[in-house]
């Protein structure tokens, strides 16, 4: 899987592009990123917090992406696969809770053969 390219001409993540690539709606993307739908529409999408949340989601998908044939499959994993060592939480639940860095570290550790 190639990295998700979802940035607009201002260098910011574009929620509509991400949703299109993942074959989902902007509404679902808001849930997956842990933001209110209104934050992905209009001027709020430009806020640092909203961009950070959307970038966290994309970063996790790009990190795990080489294990999957398509971004859609990586997104399915993100939403549904319980991660060992995190109390059965999914990557999505952890990102929603502001723990994207821990998910990336988990993916890197598993890739290096270290299991939780």
Short mmCIF file of N, CA and C in Angstrom, two decimals:
data_model
loop_
_atom_site.label_atom_id
_atom_site.label_comp_id
_atom_site.label_asym_id
_atom_site.label_seq_id
_atom_site.Cartn_x
_atom_site.Cartn_y
_atom_site.Cartn_z
N UNK A 1 0.85 -1.18 0.00
CA UNK A 1 0.00 0.00 0.00
C UNK A 1 0.89 1.24 0.00
N UNK A 2 0.58 2.17 -0.85
CA UNK A 2 1.31 3.44 -0.88
C UNK A 2 0.79 4.34 0.24
N UNK A 3 1.62 5.22 0.76
CA UNK A 3 1.15 6.14 1.81
C UNK A 3 -0.06 6.95 1.34
N UNK A 4 -0.91 7.24 2.27
CA UNK A 4 -2.10 8.03 1.97
C UNK A 4 -1.68 9.47 1.73
N UNK A 5 -1.94 9.96 0.54
CA UNK A 5 -1.62 11.35 0.17
C UNK A 5 -2.92 12.14 0.25
N UNK A 6 -3.06 12.93 1.29
CA UNK A 6 -4.35 13.58 1.53
C UNK A 6 -4.22 15.06 1.83
N UNK A 7 -3.13 15.66 1.39
CA UNK A 7 -2.91 17.05 1.76
C UNK A 7 -3.37 18.01 0.66
N UNK A 8 -3.90 19.15 1.09
CA UNK A 8 -4.34 20.17 0.14
C UNK A 8 -3.15 21.06 -0.23
N UNK A 9 -3.41 22.08 -1.03
CA UNK A 9 -2.32 22.95 -1.48
C UNK A 9 -1.74 23.82 -0.36
N UNK A 10 -2.38 23.81 0.82
CA UNK A 10 -1.85 24.53 1.98
C UNK A 10 -1.02 23.62 2.89
N UNK A 11 -0.88 22.35 2.48
CA UNK A 11 -0.12 21.40 3.28
C UNK A 11 -0.88 20.82 4.46
N UNK A 12 -2.19 21.00 4.46
CA UNK A 12 -3.02 20.48 5.54
C UNK A 12 -3.78 19.25 5.07
N UNK A 13 -4.03 18.34 6.00
CA UNK A 13 -4.82 17.16 5.70
C UNK A 13 -6.23 17.58 5.30
N UNK A 14 -6.72 17.01 4.23
CA UNK A 14 -8.05 17.32 3.72
C UNK A 14 -8.98 16.16 4.04
N UNK A 15 -9.96 16.40 4.90
CA UNK A 15 -10.87 15.35 5.36
C UNK A 15 -11.61 14.69 4.20
N UNK A 16 -12.00 15.46 3.21
CA UNK A 16 -12.73 14.88 2.07
C UNK A 16 -11.84 13.91 1.29
N UNK A 17 -10.57 14.28 1.12
CA UNK A 17 -9.63 13.39 0.42
C UNK A 17 -9.42 12.10 1.21
N UNK A 18 -9.24 12.24 2.52
CA UNK A 18 -9.03 11.06 3.37
C UNK A 18 -10.26 10.16 3.29
N UNK A 19 -11.44 10.74 3.43
CA UNK A 19 -12.67 9.95 3.37
C UNK A 19 -12.81 9.24 2.02
N UNK A 20 -12.48 9.94 0.94
CA UNK A 20 -12.56 9.34 -0.39
C UNK A 20 -11.60 8.15 -0.51
N UNK A 21 -10.37 8.33 -0.07
CA UNK A 21 -9.36 7.26 -0.14
C UNK A 21 -9.79 6.05 0.68
N UNK A 22 -10.40 6.30 1.82
CA UNK A 22 -10.80 5.21 2.72
C UNK A 22 -12.19 4.68 2.41
N UNK A 23 -12.83 5.24 1.40
CA UNK A 23 -14.18 4.81 0.99
C UNK A 23 -15.17 4.90 2.14
N UNK A 24 -15.12 6.04 2.83
CA UNK A 24 -16.02 6.27 3.95
C UNK A 24 -16.57 7.68 3.84
N UNK A 25 -17.38 8.07 4.77
CA UNK A 25 -17.95 9.42 4.78
C UNK A 25 -17.14 10.32 5.70
N UNK A 26 -17.29 11.60 5.52
CA UNK A 26 -16.63 12.56 6.40
C UNK A 26 -17.19 12.41 7.82
N UNK A 27 -18.46 12.05 7.92
CA UNK A 27 -19.08 11.82 9.23
C UNK A 27 -18.37 10.67 9.96
N UNK A 28 -18.18 9.56 9.26
CA UNK A 28 -17.49 8.42 9.86
C UNK A 28 -16.03 8.76 10.17
N UNK A 29 -15.41 9.53 9.29
CA UNK A 29 -14.03 9.93 9.51
C UNK A 29 -13.89 10.77 10.78
N UNK A 30 -14.86 11.63 11.03
CA UNK A 30 -14.84 12.45 12.25
C UNK A 30 -14.85 11.54 13.48
N UNK A 31 -15.69 10.52 13.46
CA UNK A 31 -15.74 9.57 14.57
C UNK A 31 -14.40 8.86 14.71
N UNK A 32 -13.86 8.39 13.60
CA UNK A 32 -12.61 7.64 13.61
C UNK A 32 -11.43 8.47 14.10
N UNK A 33 -11.48 9.77 13.85
CA UNK A 33 -10.40 10.67 14.28
C UNK A 33 -10.64 11.24 15.67
N UNK A 34 -11.84 11.05 16.19
CA UNK A 34 -12.15 11.56 17.52
C UNK A 34 -12.44 13.05 17.56
N UNK A 35 -13.07 13.56 16.49
CA UNK A 35 -13.44 14.98 16.45
C UNK A 35 -14.92 15.10 16.10
N UNK A 36 -15.50 16.25 16.40
CA UNK A 36 -16.88 16.52 15.99
C UNK A 36 -16.92 16.75 14.49
N UNK A 37 -18.01 16.36 13.87
CA UNK A 37 -18.16 16.52 12.43
C UNK A 37 -17.93 17.97 12.01
N UNK A 38 -18.43 18.91 12.78
CA UNK A 38 -18.29 20.32 12.45
C UNK A 38 -16.82 20.74 12.34
N UNK A 39 -15.95 20.04 13.08
CA UNK A 39 -14.53 20.36 13.07
C UNK A 39 -13.86 19.96 11.76
N UNK A 40 -14.48 19.06 11.00
CA UNK A 40 -13.92 18.65 9.71
C UNK A 40 -14.54 19.41 8.54
N UNK A 41 -15.41 20.34 8.87
CA UNK A 41 -16.06 21.12 7.83
C UNK A 41 -15.80 22.60 8.09
N UNK A 42 -15.52 23.31 7.04
CA UNK A 42 -15.34 24.75 7.15
C UNK A 42 -14.05 25.15 7.85
N UNK A 43 -14.04 26.35 8.44
CA UNK A 43 -12.82 26.92 9.01
C UNK A 43 -12.24 26.11 10.17
N UNK A 44 -13.10 25.35 10.90
CA UNK A 44 -12.59 24.58 12.01
C UNK A 44 -11.58 23.53 11.57
N UNK A 45 -11.70 23.08 10.31
CA UNK A 45 -10.78 22.06 9.82
C UNK A 45 -9.35 22.56 9.82
N UNK A 46 -9.20 23.86 9.84
CA UNK A 46 -7.87 24.44 9.83
C UNK A 46 -7.25 24.54 11.22
N UNK A 47 -8.03 24.25 12.27
CA UNK A 47 -7.48 24.38 13.62
C UNK A 47 -6.37 23.36 13.83
N UNK A 48 -5.43 23.72 14.66
CA UNK A 48 -4.30 22.83 14.95
C UNK A 48 -4.77 21.51 15.55
N UNK A 49 -5.72 21.56 16.45
CA UNK A 49 -6.21 20.34 17.11
C UNK A 49 -6.87 19.39 16.10
N UNK A 50 -7.69 19.93 15.23
CA UNK A 50 -8.36 19.11 14.22
C UNK A 50 -7.35 18.51 13.26
N UNK A 51 -6.40 19.32 12.81
CA UNK A 51 -5.36 18.82 11.92
C UNK A 51 -4.52 17.74 12.61
N UNK A 52 -4.22 17.94 13.88
CA UNK A 52 -3.45 16.96 14.63
C UNK A 52 -4.19 15.63 14.69
N UNK A 53 -5.47 15.66 14.99
CA UNK A 53 -6.27 14.43 15.08
C UNK A 53 -6.33 13.71 13.74
N UNK A 54 -6.57 14.46 12.68
CA UNK A 54 -6.65 13.86 11.35
C UNK A 54 -5.28 13.31 10.93
N UNK A 55 -4.23 14.05 11.21
CA UNK A 55 -2.88 13.57 10.91
C UNK A 55 -2.53 12.32 11.71
N UNK A 56 -2.97 12.25 12.96
CA UNK A 56 -2.73 11.05 13.77
C UNK A 56 -3.34 9.82 13.11
N UNK A 57 -4.58 9.95 12.66
CA UNK A 57 -5.26 8.84 11.99
C UNK A 57 -4.47 8.42 10.75
N UNK A 58 -4.10 9.37 9.92
CA UNK A 58 -3.36 9.09 8.69
C UNK A 58 -1.98 8.50 9.02
N UNK A 59 -1.31 9.01 10.03
CA UNK A 59 0.00 8.48 10.42
C UNK A 59 -0.09 7.00 10.81
N UNK A 60 -1.10 6.66 11.60
CA UNK A 60 -1.27 5.26 12.02
C UNK A 60 -1.54 4.40 10.79
N UNK A 61 -2.41 4.84 9.90
CA UNK A 61 -2.72 4.05 8.70
C UNK A 61 -1.49 3.90 7.81
N UNK A 62 -0.72 4.96 7.68
CA UNK A 62 0.50 4.87 6.87
C UNK A 62 1.53 3.94 7.50
N UNK A 63 1.58 3.92 8.82
CA UNK A 63 2.54 3.05 9.51
C UNK A 63 2.17 1.57 9.35
N UNK A 64 0.89 1.28 9.44
CA UNK A 64 0.45 -0.12 9.34
C UNK A 64 0.17 -0.51 7.89
N UNK A 65 0.10 0.45 7.01
CA UNK A 65 -0.26 0.22 5.62
C UNK A 65 0.49 -0.86 4.87
N UNK A 66 1.82 -0.98 5.04
CA UNK A 66 2.54 -2.01 4.30
C UNK A 66 2.05 -3.44 4.57
N UNK A 67 1.32 -3.64 5.62
CA UNK A 67 0.79 -4.97 5.94
C UNK A 67 -0.51 -5.27 5.22
N UNK A 68 -1.06 -4.28 4.53
CA UNK A 68 -2.35 -4.44 3.88
C UNK A 68 -2.26 -4.06 2.41
N UNK A 69 -3.14 -4.64 1.62
CA UNK A 69 -3.12 -4.40 0.18
C UNK A 69 -3.67 -3.02 -0.19
N UNK A 70 -4.58 -2.50 0.62
CA UNK A 70 -5.23 -1.23 0.29
C UNK A 70 -5.40 -0.39 1.55
N UNK A 71 -5.56 0.92 1.39
CA UNK A 71 -5.86 1.78 2.54
C UNK A 71 -7.18 1.39 3.22
N UNK A 72 -8.13 0.90 2.44
CA UNK A 72 -9.42 0.50 3.01
C UNK A 72 -9.23 -0.66 3.99
N UNK A 73 -8.37 -1.60 3.63
CA UNK A 73 -8.11 -2.73 4.52
C UNK A 73 -7.38 -2.26 5.79
N UNK A 74 -6.45 -1.34 5.65
CA UNK A 74 -5.76 -0.78 6.82
C UNK A 74 -6.76 -0.06 7.72
N UNK A 75 -7.69 0.66 7.11
CA UNK A 75 -8.71 1.37 7.88
C UNK A 75 -9.62 0.40 8.62
N UNK A 76 -9.93 -0.72 7.99
CA UNK A 76 -10.74 -1.75 8.66
C UNK A 76 -10.02 -2.27 9.90
N UNK A 77 -8.72 -2.52 9.77
CA UNK A 77 -7.91 -2.95 10.92
C UNK A 77 -7.96 -1.88 12.01
N UNK A 78 -7.76 -0.63 11.62
CA UNK A 78 -7.75 0.51 12.54
C UNK A 78 -9.02 0.55 13.38
N UNK A 79 -10.14 0.29 12.74
CA UNK A 79 -11.43 0.40 13.43
C UNK A 79 -11.80 -0.84 14.24
N UNK A 80 -11.30 -2.02 13.86
CA UNK A 80 -11.88 -3.23 14.44
C UNK A 80 -10.93 -4.16 15.19
N UNK A 81 -9.64 -4.09 14.95
CA UNK A 81 -8.72 -5.05 15.55
C UNK A 81 -8.29 -4.61 16.95
N UNK A 82 -8.57 -5.46 17.94
CA UNK A 82 -8.13 -5.18 19.31
C UNK A 82 -6.62 -5.34 19.38
N UNK A 83 -5.97 -4.41 20.05
CA UNK A 83 -4.52 -4.46 20.17
C UNK A 83 -4.12 -5.09 21.49
N UNK A 84 -3.24 -6.06 21.42
CA UNK A 84 -2.74 -6.73 22.61
C UNK A 84 -2.01 -5.72 23.50
N UNK A 85 -2.28 -5.80 24.78
CA UNK A 85 -1.60 -4.92 25.72
C UNK A 85 -2.29 -3.60 25.97
N UNK A 86 -3.45 -3.40 25.33
CA UNK A 86 -4.18 -2.14 25.50
C UNK A 86 -5.61 -2.40 25.96
N UNK A 87 -5.79 -3.46 26.72
CA UNK A 87 -7.10 -3.75 27.28
C UNK A 87 -8.17 -4.01 26.24
N UNK A 88 -7.79 -4.55 25.11
CA UNK A 88 -8.75 -4.87 24.07
C UNK A 88 -9.20 -3.68 23.23
N UNK A 89 -8.56 -2.54 23.41
CA UNK A 89 -8.94 -1.37 22.62
C UNK A 89 -8.38 -1.48 21.21
N UNK A 90 -9.07 -0.84 20.29
CA UNK A 90 -8.62 -0.77 18.91
C UNK A 90 -7.71 0.44 18.73
N UNK A 91 -7.02 0.47 17.60
CA UNK A 91 -6.21 1.64 17.27
C UNK A 91 -7.09 2.88 17.25
N UNK A 92 -8.29 2.76 16.70
CA UNK A 92 -9.20 3.90 16.63
C UNK A 92 -9.53 4.43 18.04
N UNK A 93 -9.82 3.54 18.95
CA UNK A 93 -10.15 3.97 20.31
C UNK A 93 -8.97 4.67 20.97
N UNK A 94 -7.78 4.16 20.72
CA UNK A 94 -6.60 4.78 21.29
C UNK A 94 -6.32 6.15 20.68
N UNK A 95 -6.47 6.26 19.37
CA UNK A 95 -6.28 7.57 18.71
C UNK A 95 -7.33 8.56 19.21
N UNK A 96 -8.56 8.11 19.34
CA UNK A 96 -9.61 8.98 19.86
C UNK A 96 -9.27 9.49 21.26
N UNK A 97 -8.55 8.69 22.02
CA UNK A 97 -8.16 9.06 23.38
C UNK A 97 -6.85 9.83 23.42
N UNK A 98 -6.32 10.18 22.26
CA UNK A 98 -5.09 10.96 22.20
C UNK A 98 -3.83 10.13 22.37
N UNK A 99 -3.89 8.85 22.07
CA UNK A 99 -2.75 7.95 22.26
C UNK A 99 -2.21 7.42 20.93
N UNK A 100 -2.20 8.24 19.91
CA UNK A 100 -1.72 7.82 18.59
C UNK A 100 -0.26 7.41 18.63
N UNK A 101 0.54 8.11 19.41
CA UNK A 101 1.97 7.79 19.49
C UNK A 101 2.18 6.37 20.02
N UNK A 102 1.35 5.97 20.97
CA UNK A 102 1.46 4.61 21.51
C UNK A 102 1.08 3.57 20.46
N UNK A 103 0.11 3.89 19.62
CA UNK A 103 -0.27 2.96 18.55
C UNK A 103 0.87 2.82 17.56
N UNK A 104 1.49 3.91 17.17
CA UNK A 104 2.62 3.86 16.25
C UNK A 104 3.76 3.05 16.86
N UNK A 105 4.06 3.26 18.13
CA UNK A 105 5.10 2.48 18.81
C UNK A 105 4.76 1.00 18.82
N UNK A 106 3.50 0.68 19.05
CA UNK A 106 3.03 -0.71 19.03
C UNK A 106 3.27 -1.33 17.65
N UNK A 107 2.87 -0.62 16.59
CA UNK A 107 3.04 -1.13 15.23
C UNK A 107 4.52 -1.36 14.93
N UNK A 108 5.36 -0.42 15.33
CA UNK A 108 6.80 -0.56 15.11
C UNK A 108 7.36 -1.75 15.90
N UNK A 109 6.92 -1.93 17.13
CA UNK A 109 7.42 -3.04 17.95
C UNK A 109 7.00 -4.38 17.35
N UNK A 110 5.76 -4.49 16.94
CA UNK A 110 5.30 -5.74 16.33
C UNK A 110 6.06 -5.99 15.04
N UNK A 111 6.30 -4.96 14.26
CA UNK A 111 7.08 -5.09 13.03
C UNK A 111 8.51 -5.54 13.28
N UNK A 112 9.04 -5.20 14.44
CA UNK A 112 10.40 -5.58 14.81
C UNK A 112 10.45 -6.95 15.51
N UNK A 113 9.28 -7.57 15.66
CA UNK A 113 9.23 -8.88 16.27
C UNK A 113 9.05 -8.86 17.77
N UNK A 114 8.76 -7.71 18.33
CA UNK A 114 8.51 -7.58 19.77
C UNK A 114 7.00 -7.65 19.97
N UNK A 115 6.56 -8.58 20.76
CA UNK A 115 5.12 -8.76 20.96
C UNK A 115 4.71 -8.32 22.34
N UNK A 116 3.55 -7.75 22.44
CA UNK A 116 3.02 -7.25 23.71
C UNK A 116 2.36 -8.38 24.46
#
